[in-house]
PDB file of C-alpha atoms in Angstrom:
ATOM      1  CA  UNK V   1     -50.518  76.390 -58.165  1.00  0.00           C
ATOM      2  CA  UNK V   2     -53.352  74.376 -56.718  1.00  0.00           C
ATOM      3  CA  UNK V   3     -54.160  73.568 -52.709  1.00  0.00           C
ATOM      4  CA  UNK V   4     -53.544  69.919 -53.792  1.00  0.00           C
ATOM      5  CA  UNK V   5     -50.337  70.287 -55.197  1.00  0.00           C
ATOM      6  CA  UNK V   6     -49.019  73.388 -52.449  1.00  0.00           C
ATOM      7  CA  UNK V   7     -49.785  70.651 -49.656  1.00  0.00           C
ATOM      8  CA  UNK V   8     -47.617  68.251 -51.543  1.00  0.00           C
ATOM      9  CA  UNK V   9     -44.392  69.989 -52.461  1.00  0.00           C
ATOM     10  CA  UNK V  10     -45.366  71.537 -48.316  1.00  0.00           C
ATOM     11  CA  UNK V  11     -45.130  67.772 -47.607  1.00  0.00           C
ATOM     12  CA  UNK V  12     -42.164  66.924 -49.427  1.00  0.00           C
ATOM     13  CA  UNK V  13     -39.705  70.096 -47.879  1.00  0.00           C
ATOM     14  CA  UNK V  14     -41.261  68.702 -44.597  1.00  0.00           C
ATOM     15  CA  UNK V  15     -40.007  64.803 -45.130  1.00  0.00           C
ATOM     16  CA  UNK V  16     -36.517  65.681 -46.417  1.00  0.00           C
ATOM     17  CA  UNK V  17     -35.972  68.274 -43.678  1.00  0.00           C
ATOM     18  CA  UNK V  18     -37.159  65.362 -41.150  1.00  0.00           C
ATOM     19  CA  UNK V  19     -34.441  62.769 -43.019  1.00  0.00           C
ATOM     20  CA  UNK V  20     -31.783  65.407 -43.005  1.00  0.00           C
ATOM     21  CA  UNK V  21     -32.213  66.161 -39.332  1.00  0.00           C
ATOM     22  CA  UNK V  22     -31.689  61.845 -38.311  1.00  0.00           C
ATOM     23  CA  UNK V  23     -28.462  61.834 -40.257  1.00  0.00           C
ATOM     24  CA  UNK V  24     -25.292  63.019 -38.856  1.00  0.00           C
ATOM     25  CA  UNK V  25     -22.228  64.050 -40.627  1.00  0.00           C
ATOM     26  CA  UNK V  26     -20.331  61.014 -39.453  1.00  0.00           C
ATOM     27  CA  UNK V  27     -22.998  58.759 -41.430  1.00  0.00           C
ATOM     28  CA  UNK V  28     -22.121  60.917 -44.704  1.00  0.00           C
ATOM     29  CA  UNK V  29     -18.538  61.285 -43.903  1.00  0.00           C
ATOM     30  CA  UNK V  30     -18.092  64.191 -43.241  1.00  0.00           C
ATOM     31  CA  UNK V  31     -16.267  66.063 -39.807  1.00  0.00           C
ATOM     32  CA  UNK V  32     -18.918  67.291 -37.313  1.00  0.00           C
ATOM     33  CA  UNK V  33     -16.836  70.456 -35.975  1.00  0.00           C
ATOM     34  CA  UNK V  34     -17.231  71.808 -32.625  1.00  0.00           C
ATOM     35  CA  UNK V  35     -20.581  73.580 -32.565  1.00  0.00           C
ATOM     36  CA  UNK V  36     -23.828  72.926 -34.473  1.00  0.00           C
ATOM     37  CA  UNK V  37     -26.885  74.369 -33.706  1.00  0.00           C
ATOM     38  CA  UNK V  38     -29.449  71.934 -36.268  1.00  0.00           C
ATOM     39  CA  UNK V  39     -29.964  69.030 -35.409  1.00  0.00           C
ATOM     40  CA  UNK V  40     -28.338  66.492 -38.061  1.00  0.00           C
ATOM     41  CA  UNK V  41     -27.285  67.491 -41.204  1.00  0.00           C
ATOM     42  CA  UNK V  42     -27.207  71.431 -42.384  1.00  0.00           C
ATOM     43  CA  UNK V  43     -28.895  71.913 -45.649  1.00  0.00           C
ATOM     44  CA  UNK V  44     -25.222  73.357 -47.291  1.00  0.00           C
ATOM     45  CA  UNK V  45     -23.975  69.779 -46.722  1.00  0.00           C
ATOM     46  CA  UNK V  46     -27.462  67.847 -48.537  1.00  0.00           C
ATOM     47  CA  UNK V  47     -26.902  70.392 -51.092  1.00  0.00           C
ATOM     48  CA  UNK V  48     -22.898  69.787 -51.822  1.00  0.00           C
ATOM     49  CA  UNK V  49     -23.274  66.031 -51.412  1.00  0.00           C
ATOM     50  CA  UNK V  50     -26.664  65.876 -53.895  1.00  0.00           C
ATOM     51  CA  UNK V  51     -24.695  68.306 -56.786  1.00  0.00           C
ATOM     52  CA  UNK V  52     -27.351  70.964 -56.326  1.00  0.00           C
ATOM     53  CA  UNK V  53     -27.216  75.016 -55.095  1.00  0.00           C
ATOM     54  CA  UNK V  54     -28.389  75.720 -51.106  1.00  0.00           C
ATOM     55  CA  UNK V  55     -30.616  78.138 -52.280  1.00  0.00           C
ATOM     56  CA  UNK V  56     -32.354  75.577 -55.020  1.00  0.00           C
ATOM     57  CA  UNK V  57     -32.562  72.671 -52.117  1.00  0.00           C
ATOM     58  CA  UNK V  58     -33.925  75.262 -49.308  1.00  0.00           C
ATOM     59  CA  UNK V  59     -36.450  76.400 -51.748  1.00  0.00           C
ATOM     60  CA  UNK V  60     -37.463  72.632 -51.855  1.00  0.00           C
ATOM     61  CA  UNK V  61     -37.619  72.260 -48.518  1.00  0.00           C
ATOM     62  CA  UNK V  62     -39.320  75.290 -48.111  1.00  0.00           C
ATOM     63  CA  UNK V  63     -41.804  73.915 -50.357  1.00  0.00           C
ATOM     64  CA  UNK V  64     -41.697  76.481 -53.097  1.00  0.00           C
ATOM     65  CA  UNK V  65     -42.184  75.692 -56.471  1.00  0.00           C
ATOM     66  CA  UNK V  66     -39.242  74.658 -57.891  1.00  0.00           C
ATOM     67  CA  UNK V  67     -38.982  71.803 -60.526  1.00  0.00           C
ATOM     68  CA  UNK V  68     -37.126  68.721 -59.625  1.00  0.00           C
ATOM     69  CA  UNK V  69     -35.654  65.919 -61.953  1.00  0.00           C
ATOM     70  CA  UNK V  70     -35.807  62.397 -61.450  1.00  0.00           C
ATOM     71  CA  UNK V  71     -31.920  62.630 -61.435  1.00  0.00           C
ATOM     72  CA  UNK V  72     -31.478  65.036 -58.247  1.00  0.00           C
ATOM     73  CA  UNK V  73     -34.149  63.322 -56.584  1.00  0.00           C
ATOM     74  CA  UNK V  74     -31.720  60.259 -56.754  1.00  0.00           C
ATOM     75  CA  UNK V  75     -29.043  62.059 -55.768  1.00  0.00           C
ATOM     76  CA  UNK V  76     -30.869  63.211 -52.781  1.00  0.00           C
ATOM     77  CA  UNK V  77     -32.269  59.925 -52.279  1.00  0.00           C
ATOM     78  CA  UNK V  78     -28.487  58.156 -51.673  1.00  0.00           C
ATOM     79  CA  UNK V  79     -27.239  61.551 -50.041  1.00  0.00           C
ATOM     80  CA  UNK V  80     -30.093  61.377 -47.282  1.00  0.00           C
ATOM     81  CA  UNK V  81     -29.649  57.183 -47.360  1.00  0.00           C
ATOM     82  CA  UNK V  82     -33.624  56.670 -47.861  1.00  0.00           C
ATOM     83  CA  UNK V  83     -34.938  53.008 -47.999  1.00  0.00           C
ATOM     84  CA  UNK V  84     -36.987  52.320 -50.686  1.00  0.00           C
ATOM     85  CA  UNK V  85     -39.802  53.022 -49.232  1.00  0.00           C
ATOM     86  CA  UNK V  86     -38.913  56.079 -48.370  1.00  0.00           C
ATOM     87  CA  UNK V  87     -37.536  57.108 -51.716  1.00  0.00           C
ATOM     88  CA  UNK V  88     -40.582  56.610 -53.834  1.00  0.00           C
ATOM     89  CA  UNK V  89     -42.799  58.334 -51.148  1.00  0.00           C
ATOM     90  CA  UNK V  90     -40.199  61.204 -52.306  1.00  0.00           C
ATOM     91  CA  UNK V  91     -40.854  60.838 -55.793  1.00  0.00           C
ATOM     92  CA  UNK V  92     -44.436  60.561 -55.461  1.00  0.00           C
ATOM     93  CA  UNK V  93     -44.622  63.902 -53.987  1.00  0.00           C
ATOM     94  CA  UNK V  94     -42.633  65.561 -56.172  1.00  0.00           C
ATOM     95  CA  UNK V  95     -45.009  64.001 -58.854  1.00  0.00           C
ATOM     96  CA  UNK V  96     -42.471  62.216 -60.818  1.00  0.00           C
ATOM     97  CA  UNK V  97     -42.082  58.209 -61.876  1.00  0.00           C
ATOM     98  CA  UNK V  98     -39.450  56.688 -59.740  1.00  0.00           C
ATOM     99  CA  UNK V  99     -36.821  54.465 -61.839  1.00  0.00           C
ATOM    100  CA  UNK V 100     -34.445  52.979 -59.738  1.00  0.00           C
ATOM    101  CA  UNK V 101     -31.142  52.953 -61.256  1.00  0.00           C
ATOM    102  CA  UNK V 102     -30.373  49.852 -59.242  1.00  0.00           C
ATOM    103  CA  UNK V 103     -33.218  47.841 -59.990  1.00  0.00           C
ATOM    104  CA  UNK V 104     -31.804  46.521 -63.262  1.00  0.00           C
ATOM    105  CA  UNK V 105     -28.774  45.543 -61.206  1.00  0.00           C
ATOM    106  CA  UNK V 106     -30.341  44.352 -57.936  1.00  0.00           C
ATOM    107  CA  UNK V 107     -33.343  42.031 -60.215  1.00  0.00           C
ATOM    108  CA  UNK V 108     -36.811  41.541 -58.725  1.00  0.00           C
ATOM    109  CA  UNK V 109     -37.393  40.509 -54.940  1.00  0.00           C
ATOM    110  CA  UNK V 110     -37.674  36.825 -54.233  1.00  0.00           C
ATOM    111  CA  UNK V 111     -41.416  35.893 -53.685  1.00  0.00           C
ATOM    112  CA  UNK V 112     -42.261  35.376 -50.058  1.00  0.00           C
ATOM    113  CA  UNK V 113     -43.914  32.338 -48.752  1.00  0.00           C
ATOM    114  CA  UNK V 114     -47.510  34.063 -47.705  1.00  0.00           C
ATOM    115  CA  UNK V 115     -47.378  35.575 -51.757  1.00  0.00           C
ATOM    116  CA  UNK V 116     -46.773  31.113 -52.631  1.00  0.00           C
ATOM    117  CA  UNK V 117     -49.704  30.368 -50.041  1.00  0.00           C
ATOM    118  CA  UNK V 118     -51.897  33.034 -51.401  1.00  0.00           C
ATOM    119  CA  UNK V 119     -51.497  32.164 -55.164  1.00  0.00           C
ATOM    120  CA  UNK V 120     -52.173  28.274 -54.057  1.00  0.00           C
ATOM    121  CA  UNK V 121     -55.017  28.932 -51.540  1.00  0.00           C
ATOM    122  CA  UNK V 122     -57.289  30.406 -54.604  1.00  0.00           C
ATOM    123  CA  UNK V 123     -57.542  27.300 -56.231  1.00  0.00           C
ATOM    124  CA  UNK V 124     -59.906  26.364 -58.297  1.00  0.00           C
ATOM    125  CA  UNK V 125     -58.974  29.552 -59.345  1.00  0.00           C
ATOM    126  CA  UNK V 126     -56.521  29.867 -61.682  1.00  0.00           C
ATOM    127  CA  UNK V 127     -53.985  32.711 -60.372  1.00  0.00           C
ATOM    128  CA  UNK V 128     -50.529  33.350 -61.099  1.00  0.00           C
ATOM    129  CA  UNK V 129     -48.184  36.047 -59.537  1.00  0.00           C
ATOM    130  CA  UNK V 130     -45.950  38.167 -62.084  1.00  0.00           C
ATOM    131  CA  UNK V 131     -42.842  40.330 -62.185  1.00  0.00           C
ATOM    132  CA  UNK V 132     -42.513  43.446 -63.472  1.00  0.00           C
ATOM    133  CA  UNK V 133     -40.773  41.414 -66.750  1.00  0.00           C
ATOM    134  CA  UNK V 134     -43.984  39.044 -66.887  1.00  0.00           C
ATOM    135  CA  UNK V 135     -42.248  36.087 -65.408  1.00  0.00           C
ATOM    136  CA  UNK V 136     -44.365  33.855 -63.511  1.00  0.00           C
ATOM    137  CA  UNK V 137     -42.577  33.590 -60.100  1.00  0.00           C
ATOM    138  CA  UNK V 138     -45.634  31.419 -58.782  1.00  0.00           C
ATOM    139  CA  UNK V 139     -49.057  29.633 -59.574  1.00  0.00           C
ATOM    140  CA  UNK V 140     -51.079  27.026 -58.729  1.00  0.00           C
ATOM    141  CA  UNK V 141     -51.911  24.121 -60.446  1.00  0.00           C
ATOM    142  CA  UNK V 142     -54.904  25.949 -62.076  1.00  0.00           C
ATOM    143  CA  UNK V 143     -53.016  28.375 -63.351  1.00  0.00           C
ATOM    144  CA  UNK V 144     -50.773  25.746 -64.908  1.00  0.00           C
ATOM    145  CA  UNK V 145     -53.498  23.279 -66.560  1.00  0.00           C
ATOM    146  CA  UNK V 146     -54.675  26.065 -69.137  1.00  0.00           C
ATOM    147  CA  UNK V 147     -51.036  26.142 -70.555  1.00  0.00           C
ATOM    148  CA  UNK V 148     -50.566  22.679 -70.102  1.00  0.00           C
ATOM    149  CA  UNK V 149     -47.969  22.790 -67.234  1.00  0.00           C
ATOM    150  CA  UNK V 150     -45.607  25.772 -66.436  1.00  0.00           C
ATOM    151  CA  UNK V 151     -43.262  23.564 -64.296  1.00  0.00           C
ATOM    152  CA  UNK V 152     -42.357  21.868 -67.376  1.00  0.00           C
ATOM    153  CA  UNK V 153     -40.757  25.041 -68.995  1.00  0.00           C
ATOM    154  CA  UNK V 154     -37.792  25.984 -68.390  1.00  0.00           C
ATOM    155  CA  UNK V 155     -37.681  28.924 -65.998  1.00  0.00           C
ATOM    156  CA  UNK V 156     -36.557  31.507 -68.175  1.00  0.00           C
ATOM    157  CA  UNK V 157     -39.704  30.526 -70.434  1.00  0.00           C
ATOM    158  CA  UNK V 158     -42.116  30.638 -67.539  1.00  0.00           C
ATOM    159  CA  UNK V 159     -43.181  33.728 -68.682  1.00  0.00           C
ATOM    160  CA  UNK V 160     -46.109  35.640 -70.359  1.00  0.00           C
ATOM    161  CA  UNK V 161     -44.673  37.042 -73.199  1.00  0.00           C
ATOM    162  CA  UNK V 162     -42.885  33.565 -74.352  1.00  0.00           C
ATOM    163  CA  UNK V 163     -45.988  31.840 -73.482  1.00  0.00           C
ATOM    164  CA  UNK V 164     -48.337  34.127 -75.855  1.00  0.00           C
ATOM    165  CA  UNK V 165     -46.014  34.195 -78.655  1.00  0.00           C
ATOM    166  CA  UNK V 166     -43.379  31.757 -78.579  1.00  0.00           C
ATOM    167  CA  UNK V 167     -45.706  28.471 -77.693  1.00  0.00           C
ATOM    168  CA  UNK V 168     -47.631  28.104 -80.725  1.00  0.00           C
ATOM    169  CA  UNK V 169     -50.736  26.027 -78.984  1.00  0.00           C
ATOM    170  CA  UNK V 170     -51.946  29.434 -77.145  1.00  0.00           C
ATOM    171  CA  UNK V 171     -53.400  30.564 -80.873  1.00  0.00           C
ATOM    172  CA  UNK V 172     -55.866  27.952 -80.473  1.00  0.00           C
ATOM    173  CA  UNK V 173     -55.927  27.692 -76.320  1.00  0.00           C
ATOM    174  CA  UNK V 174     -56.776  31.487 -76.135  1.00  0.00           C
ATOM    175  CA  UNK V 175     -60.181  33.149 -77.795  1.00  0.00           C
ATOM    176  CA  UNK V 176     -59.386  36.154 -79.869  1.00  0.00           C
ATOM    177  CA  UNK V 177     -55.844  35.475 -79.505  1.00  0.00           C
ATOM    178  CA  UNK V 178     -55.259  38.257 -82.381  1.00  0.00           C
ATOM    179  CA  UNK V 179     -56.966  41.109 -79.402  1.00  0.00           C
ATOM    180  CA  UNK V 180     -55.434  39.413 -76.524  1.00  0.00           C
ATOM    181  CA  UNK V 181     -51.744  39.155 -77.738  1.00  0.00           C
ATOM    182  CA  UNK V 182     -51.442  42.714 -78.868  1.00  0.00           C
ATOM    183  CA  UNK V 183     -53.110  44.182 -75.048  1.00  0.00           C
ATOM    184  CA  UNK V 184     -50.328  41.916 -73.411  1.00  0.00           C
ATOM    185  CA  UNK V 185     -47.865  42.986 -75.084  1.00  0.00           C
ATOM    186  CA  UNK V 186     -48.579  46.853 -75.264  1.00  0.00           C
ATOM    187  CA  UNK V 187     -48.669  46.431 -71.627  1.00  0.00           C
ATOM    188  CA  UNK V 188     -45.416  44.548 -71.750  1.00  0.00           C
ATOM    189  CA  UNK V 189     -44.170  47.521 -73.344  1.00  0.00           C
ATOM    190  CA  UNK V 190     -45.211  49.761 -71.116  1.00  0.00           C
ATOM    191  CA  UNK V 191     -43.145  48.210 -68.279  1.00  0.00           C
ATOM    192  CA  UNK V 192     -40.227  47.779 -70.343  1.00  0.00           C
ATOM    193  CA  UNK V 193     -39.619  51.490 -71.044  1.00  0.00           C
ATOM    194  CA  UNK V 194     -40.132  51.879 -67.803  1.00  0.00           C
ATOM    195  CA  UNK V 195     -37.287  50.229 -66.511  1.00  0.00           C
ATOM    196  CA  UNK V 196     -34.713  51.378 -69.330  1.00  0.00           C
ATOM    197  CA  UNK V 197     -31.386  48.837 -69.295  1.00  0.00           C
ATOM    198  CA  UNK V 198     -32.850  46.298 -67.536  1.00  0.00           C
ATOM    199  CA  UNK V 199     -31.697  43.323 -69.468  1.00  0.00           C
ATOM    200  CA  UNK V 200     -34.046  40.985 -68.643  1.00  0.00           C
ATOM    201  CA  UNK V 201     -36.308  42.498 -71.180  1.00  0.00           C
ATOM    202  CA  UNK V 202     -33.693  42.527 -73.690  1.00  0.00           C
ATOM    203  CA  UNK V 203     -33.755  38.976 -73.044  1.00  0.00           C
ATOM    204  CA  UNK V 204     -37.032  38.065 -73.422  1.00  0.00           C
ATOM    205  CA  UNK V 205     -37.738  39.921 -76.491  1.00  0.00           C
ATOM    206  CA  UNK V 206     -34.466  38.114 -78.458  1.00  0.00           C
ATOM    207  CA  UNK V 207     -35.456  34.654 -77.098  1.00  0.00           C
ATOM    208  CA  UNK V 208     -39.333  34.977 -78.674  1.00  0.00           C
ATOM    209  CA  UNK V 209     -37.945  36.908 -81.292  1.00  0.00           C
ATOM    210  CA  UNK V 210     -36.643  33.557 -82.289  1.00  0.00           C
ATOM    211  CA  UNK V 211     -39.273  31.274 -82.463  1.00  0.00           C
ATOM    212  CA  UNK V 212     -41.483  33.820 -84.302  1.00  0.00           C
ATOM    213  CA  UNK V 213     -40.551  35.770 -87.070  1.00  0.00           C
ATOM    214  CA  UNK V 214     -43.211  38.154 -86.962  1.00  0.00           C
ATOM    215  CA  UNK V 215     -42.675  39.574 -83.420  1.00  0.00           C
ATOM    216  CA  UNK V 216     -39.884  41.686 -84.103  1.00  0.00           C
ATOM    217  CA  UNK V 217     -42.189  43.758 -85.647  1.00  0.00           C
ATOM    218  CA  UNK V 218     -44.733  43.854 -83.444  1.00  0.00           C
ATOM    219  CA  UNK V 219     -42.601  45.214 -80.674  1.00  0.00           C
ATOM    220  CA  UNK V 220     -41.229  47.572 -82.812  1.00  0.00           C
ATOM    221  CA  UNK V 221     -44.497  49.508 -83.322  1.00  0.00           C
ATOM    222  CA  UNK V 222     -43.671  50.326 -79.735  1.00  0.00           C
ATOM    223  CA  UNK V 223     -47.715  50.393 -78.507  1.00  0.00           C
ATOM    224  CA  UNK V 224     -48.555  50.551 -75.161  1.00  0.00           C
ATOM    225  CA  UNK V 225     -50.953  50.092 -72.970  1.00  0.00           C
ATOM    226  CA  UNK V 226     -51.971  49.786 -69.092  1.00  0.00           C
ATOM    227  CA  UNK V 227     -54.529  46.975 -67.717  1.00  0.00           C
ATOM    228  CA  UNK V 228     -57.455  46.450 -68.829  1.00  0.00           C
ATOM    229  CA  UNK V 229     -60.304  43.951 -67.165  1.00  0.00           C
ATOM    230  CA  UNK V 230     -61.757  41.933 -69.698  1.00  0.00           C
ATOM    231  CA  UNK V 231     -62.975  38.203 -70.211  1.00  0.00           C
ATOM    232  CA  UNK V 232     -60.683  35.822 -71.237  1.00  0.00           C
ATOM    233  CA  UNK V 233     -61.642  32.811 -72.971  1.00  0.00           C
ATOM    234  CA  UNK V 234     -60.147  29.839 -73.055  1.00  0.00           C
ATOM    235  CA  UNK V 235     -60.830  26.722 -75.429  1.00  0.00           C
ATOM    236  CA  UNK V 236     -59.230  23.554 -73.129  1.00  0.00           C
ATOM    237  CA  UNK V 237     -58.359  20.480 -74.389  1.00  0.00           C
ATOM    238  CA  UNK V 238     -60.153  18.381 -71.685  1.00  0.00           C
ATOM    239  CA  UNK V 239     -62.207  21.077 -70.219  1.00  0.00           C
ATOM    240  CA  UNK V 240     -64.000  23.130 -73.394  1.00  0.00           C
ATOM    241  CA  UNK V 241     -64.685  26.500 -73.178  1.00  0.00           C
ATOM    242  CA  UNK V 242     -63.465  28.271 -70.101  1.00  0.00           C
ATOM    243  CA  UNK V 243     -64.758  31.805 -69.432  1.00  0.00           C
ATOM    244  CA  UNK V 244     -62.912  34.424 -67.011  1.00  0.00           C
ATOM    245  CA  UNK V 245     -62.923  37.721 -65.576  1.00  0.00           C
ATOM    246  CA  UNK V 246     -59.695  38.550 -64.892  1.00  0.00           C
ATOM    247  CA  UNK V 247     -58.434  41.010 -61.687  1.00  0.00           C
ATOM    248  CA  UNK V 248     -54.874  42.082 -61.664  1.00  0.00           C
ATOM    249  CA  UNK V 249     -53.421  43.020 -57.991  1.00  0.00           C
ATOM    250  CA  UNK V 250     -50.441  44.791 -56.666  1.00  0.00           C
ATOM    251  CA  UNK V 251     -48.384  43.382 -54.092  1.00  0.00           C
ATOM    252  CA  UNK V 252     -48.172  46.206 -51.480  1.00  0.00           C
ATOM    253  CA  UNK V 253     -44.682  45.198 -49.980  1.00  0.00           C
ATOM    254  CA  UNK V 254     -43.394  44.866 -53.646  1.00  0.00           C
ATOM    255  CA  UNK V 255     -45.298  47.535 -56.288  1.00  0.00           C
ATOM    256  CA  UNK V 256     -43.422  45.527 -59.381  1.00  0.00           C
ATOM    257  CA  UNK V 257     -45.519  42.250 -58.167  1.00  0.00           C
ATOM    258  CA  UNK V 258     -49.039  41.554 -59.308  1.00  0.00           C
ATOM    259  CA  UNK V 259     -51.091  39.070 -58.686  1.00  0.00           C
ATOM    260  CA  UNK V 260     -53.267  37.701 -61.678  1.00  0.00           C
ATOM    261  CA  UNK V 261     -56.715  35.622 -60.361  1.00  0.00           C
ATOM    262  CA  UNK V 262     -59.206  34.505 -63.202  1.00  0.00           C
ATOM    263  CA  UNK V 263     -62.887  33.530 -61.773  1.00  0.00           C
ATOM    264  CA  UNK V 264     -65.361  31.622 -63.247  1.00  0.00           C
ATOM    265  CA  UNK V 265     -67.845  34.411 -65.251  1.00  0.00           C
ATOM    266  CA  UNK V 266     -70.353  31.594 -65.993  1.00  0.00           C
ATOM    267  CA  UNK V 267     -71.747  28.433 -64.272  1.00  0.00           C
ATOM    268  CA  UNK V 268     -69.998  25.845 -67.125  1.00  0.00           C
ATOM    269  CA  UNK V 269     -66.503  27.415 -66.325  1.00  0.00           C
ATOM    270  CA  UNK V 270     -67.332  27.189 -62.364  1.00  0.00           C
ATOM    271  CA  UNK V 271     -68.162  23.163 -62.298  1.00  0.00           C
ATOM    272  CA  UNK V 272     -65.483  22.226 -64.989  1.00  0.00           C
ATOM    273  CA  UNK V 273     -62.868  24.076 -62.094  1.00  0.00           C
ATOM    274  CA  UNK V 274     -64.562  22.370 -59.619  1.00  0.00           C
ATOM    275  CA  UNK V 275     -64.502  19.458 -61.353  1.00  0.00           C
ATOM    276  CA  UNK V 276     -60.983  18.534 -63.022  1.00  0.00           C
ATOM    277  CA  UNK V 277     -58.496  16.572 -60.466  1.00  0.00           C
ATOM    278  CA  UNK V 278     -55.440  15.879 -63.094  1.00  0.00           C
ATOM    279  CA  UNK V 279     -55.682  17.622 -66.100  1.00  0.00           C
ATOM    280  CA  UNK V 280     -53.763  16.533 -68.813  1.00  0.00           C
ATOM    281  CA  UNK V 281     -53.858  19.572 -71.377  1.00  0.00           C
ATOM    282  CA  UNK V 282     -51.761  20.215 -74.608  1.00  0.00           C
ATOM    283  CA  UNK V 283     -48.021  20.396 -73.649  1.00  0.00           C
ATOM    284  CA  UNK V 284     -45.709  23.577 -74.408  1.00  0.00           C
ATOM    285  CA  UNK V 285     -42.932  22.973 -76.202  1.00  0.00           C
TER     286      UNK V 285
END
């Protein structure tokens, strides 16, 4: 076992000792009895709440190395009541993906006002800000004049996938739409099977499953892929050809955000921007 990896399973048995030691048995219910010497919970109690031996969860703590699932590092997760936060820093140092099991349930975090002000202070830019399921939870007018007007879709359309595949115009709108459709939906893919019975997935994939025949079979080749930066090319109705680099940010309060901004990569692209006031581009539909 490397340095790098000692230090982190070191640093894990040190962060679930400290959470132990802040609960007490009330908070778990259980009975306190009349004399404990550790502070907080004993390690025999973490263990019988979480479904796992003392010895096994001492050994973690001790920071030996042991193996541990995704599923007992949920267990001990709820047993030591970690906030999110908290709980993927555990996962992280135990080196495995976390998949929150309420996720699905709980759906993704509303967008907070500075996210909105961001997203509509880069404009010219284009920029959009995305869920983990693609949906476009904000964008600025930019954004929306290169598919001809995202507030015009209904919401459960306002999203990537639909837009590539289920509104016919973006085979013509977007340059090498052939390349560029398969990369978003690999990636699509990606974050799907990441986030197994979340139904809004399920959703999306029926609904543009409907309005083209040939994209059942596309997702069933079950490619993936992770971001890429690339240009983007655009042919606009009123504008001509728009060329982009693309950057794709995470929100740091909310991982399963990003934030997509597309800047000018030539001097045509960067005065048309500058330029439009009202565009009035191909609608979706």
């Amino acid at each position: 076992m490397d340095d790098h990896t000692s230090r982190r399973r070191a640093a894990l048995g040190a962060f679930l000792r400290s959470r132990r030691e802040r609960l007490t048995p009330g908070d778990v219910g259980l009975t306190g009895g009349v004399r404990r010497r550790t502070p907080g919970l004993r390690r025999e109690e973490v263990a019988l709440l979480s479904g796992v031996s003392v010895s096994w969860y001492s050994w973690l703590e001790q920071g030996r190395p042991i193996a541990a699932s995704r599923q007992v590092l949920d267990a001990l997760a709820t047993t030591l009541r970690l906030t999110r936060a908290e709980r993927r820093h555990v996962f992280d140092l135990a080196g495995e993906s976390d998949i929150d099991p309420h996720a699905a349930a709980d759906g993704c975090p509303a967008v907070g006002d500075h996210l909105r002000a961001t997203v509509a202070a880069l404009a010219p830019h284009p920029a959009c800000l995305l869920d983990r399921h693609w949906d476009v939870l904000a964008h600025n007018e930019a954004e929306a004049a290169i598919y001809g007007g995202l507030d015009q879709l209904p919401v459960e359309r306002r999203n990537m996938i639909w837009l590539f595949y289920g509104w016919r115009p973006m085979r013509t709108v977007l340059k090498n739409w052939e390349t560029e459709s398969w990369a978003v939906l690999a990636q699509f893919r990606a974050s799907a099977d990441r986030h197994p019975g979340d139904p809004r997935f399920d959703e999306i994939v029926d609904d543009v499953a409907g309005v083209d025949p040939e994209f059942r079979a596309r997702w069933e080749r079950h490619d993936v892929a992770g971001f890429t930066p690339a240009l983007k090319r655009f042919d606009h109705p009123r504008l001509g050809l728009l060329t982009f680099r693309q950057a794709k940010l995470t929100a740091a309060e909310e991982p399963g955000l990003h934030l997509i901004v597309r800047h000018p990569a030539d001097p045509a692209t960067r005065r048309a921007l500058d330029a439009q006031a009202a565009p009035s581009p191909v609608q979706p539909g």
